[in-house]
Amino acid sequence: MKKLLEFKDVSYFYQTKESEIKALDEVSFDVKEKEFTSLVGPSGCGKTTILSLTAGLLFPSSGEILIDGKAVEKNDGRIGYMFQHDHLFEWRTIWQNITLGLELQKKKKDPEKLAFADELLKKYDLYNFKNKKPRQLSGGMRQRVALIRTLVLQPSLLLLDEPFSALDFQTRLRVCDDVYDIIKSEQKTALLVTHDISEALSMSNKIVILSKRPAKVKEVVNISFTGDTPLSKREDKDFGKYFEMIWRNLV
């Protein structure tokens, strides 16, 4: 399978008033096309820094980051970013929220793009809410809207920065299934950052385990379950074995 994202010996330093701090130390890993990869590691180890570097919001101090064989660019359009909070604008309708990216790219009148946005709303049971405001939707529905807003721009790679952490546990399980289903249905490649080992296991083909700061790659674990949804994977007989292996790598 073709490599879509490649980190090659990437190090990153950031400045404080007192000193220079090393956040990443020669981090190397890859994400293949249509693969779902998760990053796990201790709090503050640099997981979100890796997402920011991937998106072209930051640039490495050394090393190389490639998307589809080409260097990452500033605010790279090949990347879609889904944040911890949905960041929907309460004064805009659902339709106006999901077409915001098109508006910013001056493509608001592109009939092909608008048709695709419409198709996504219908496909994922949000079409009847297109003229509603975000406050009229449940937390799970808001996250679906946030994902569709990202997909409308047709990125090659989706970055997911703890997108379920603000939800209660039951909603979180359901939304994990919804988001996983949409990403698989749209045949997208995804990189998820999460503190939740169970969440990473239930959604991923591969988990990259990072050390404490400055982050290094401790291990890359390929995941294989019989289930085809995050919820069913949690019930797999090998789930506990994988969980313990990853947890021991984090302590």
CSV table of N, CA and C in Angstrom, one decimal, residues 4 14 16 28 56 62 80-82 87 91 145 178 181 192 197 206 221 226 232:
chain,number,residue,atom,x,y,z
A,4,LEU,N,1.1,7.6,2.3
A,4,LEU,CA,0.6,9.0,2.0
A,4,LEU,C,1.3,10.0,2.9
A,14,TYR,N,11.1,24.4,20.4
A,14,TYR,CA,10.4,25.6,20.5
A,14,TYR,C,11.0,26.5,21.6
A,16,THR,N,11.2,29.2,24.7
A,16,THR,CA,10.5,29.9,25.8
A,16,THR,C,11.4,31.1,26.2
A,28,SER,N,10.2,9.2,13.3
A,28,SER,CA,10.0,8.6,12.0
A,28,SER,C,8.8,7.6,12.1
A,56,GLY,N,1.2,21.8,8.4
A,56,GLY,CA,1.9,22.9,7.8
A,56,GLY,C,1.7,24.2,8.7
A,62,SER,N,14.5,20.0,12.0
A,62,SER,CA,15.3,19.2,11.2
A,62,SER,C,14.4,18.0,10.7
A,80,GLY,N,-7.0,17.9,6.1
A,80,GLY,CA,-8.2,18.4,6.8
A,80,GLY,C,-8.0,18.2,8.3
A,81,TYR,N,-8.4,19.1,9.1
A,81,TYR,CA,-8.1,19.1,10.5
A,81,TYR,C,-9.4,19.2,11.3
A,82,MET,N,-9.7,18.1,12.1
A,82,MET,CA,-10.8,18.1,13.0
A,82,MET,C,-10.4,18.2,14.4
A,87,HIS,N,-16.2,23.7,17.0
A,87,HIS,CA,-16.0,25.0,16.4
A,87,HIS,C,-17.0,25.4,15.4
A,91,TRP,N,-24.2,31.3,15.0
A,91,TRP,CA,-25.1,32.2,14.3
A,91,TRP,C,-25.3,31.8,12.8
A,145,VAL,N,-21.3,17.0,11.7
A,145,VAL,CA,-21.3,18.3,10.9
A,145,VAL,C,-19.8,18.8,10.8
A,178,ASP,N,-19.8,6.4,14.3
A,178,ASP,CA,-20.3,7.3,13.2
A,178,ASP,C,-19.1,7.8,12.4
A,181,ASP,N,-17.2,5.1,10.5
A,181,ASP,CA,-18.0,4.7,9.3
A,181,ASP,C,-17.9,5.7,8.2
A,192,LEU,N,-5.1,10.0,14.1
A,192,LEU,CA,-5.9,10.4,15.3
A,192,LEU,C,-4.9,10.6,16.5
A,197,ILE,N,-6.5,4.8,25.2
A,197,ILE,CA,-6.0,3.6,24.5
A,197,ILE,C,-7.1,2.8,23.9
A,206,LYS,N,-3.2,0.8,13.0
A,206,LYS,CA,-1.9,0.9,13.5
A,206,LYS,C,-1.8,2.0,14.5
A,221,VAL,N,2.6,-0.5,16.5
A,221,VAL,CA,1.8,-1.7,16.7
A,221,VAL,C,0.8,-1.8,15.6
A,226,THR,N,-11.3,-8.9,14.4
A,226,THR,CA,-12.3,-9.5,13.5
A,226,THR,C,-13.5,-8.6,13.3
A,232,SER,N,-17.7,-3.1,18.0
A,232,SER,CA,-17.5,-4.6,17.9
A,232,SER,C,-16.0,-5.0,18.2
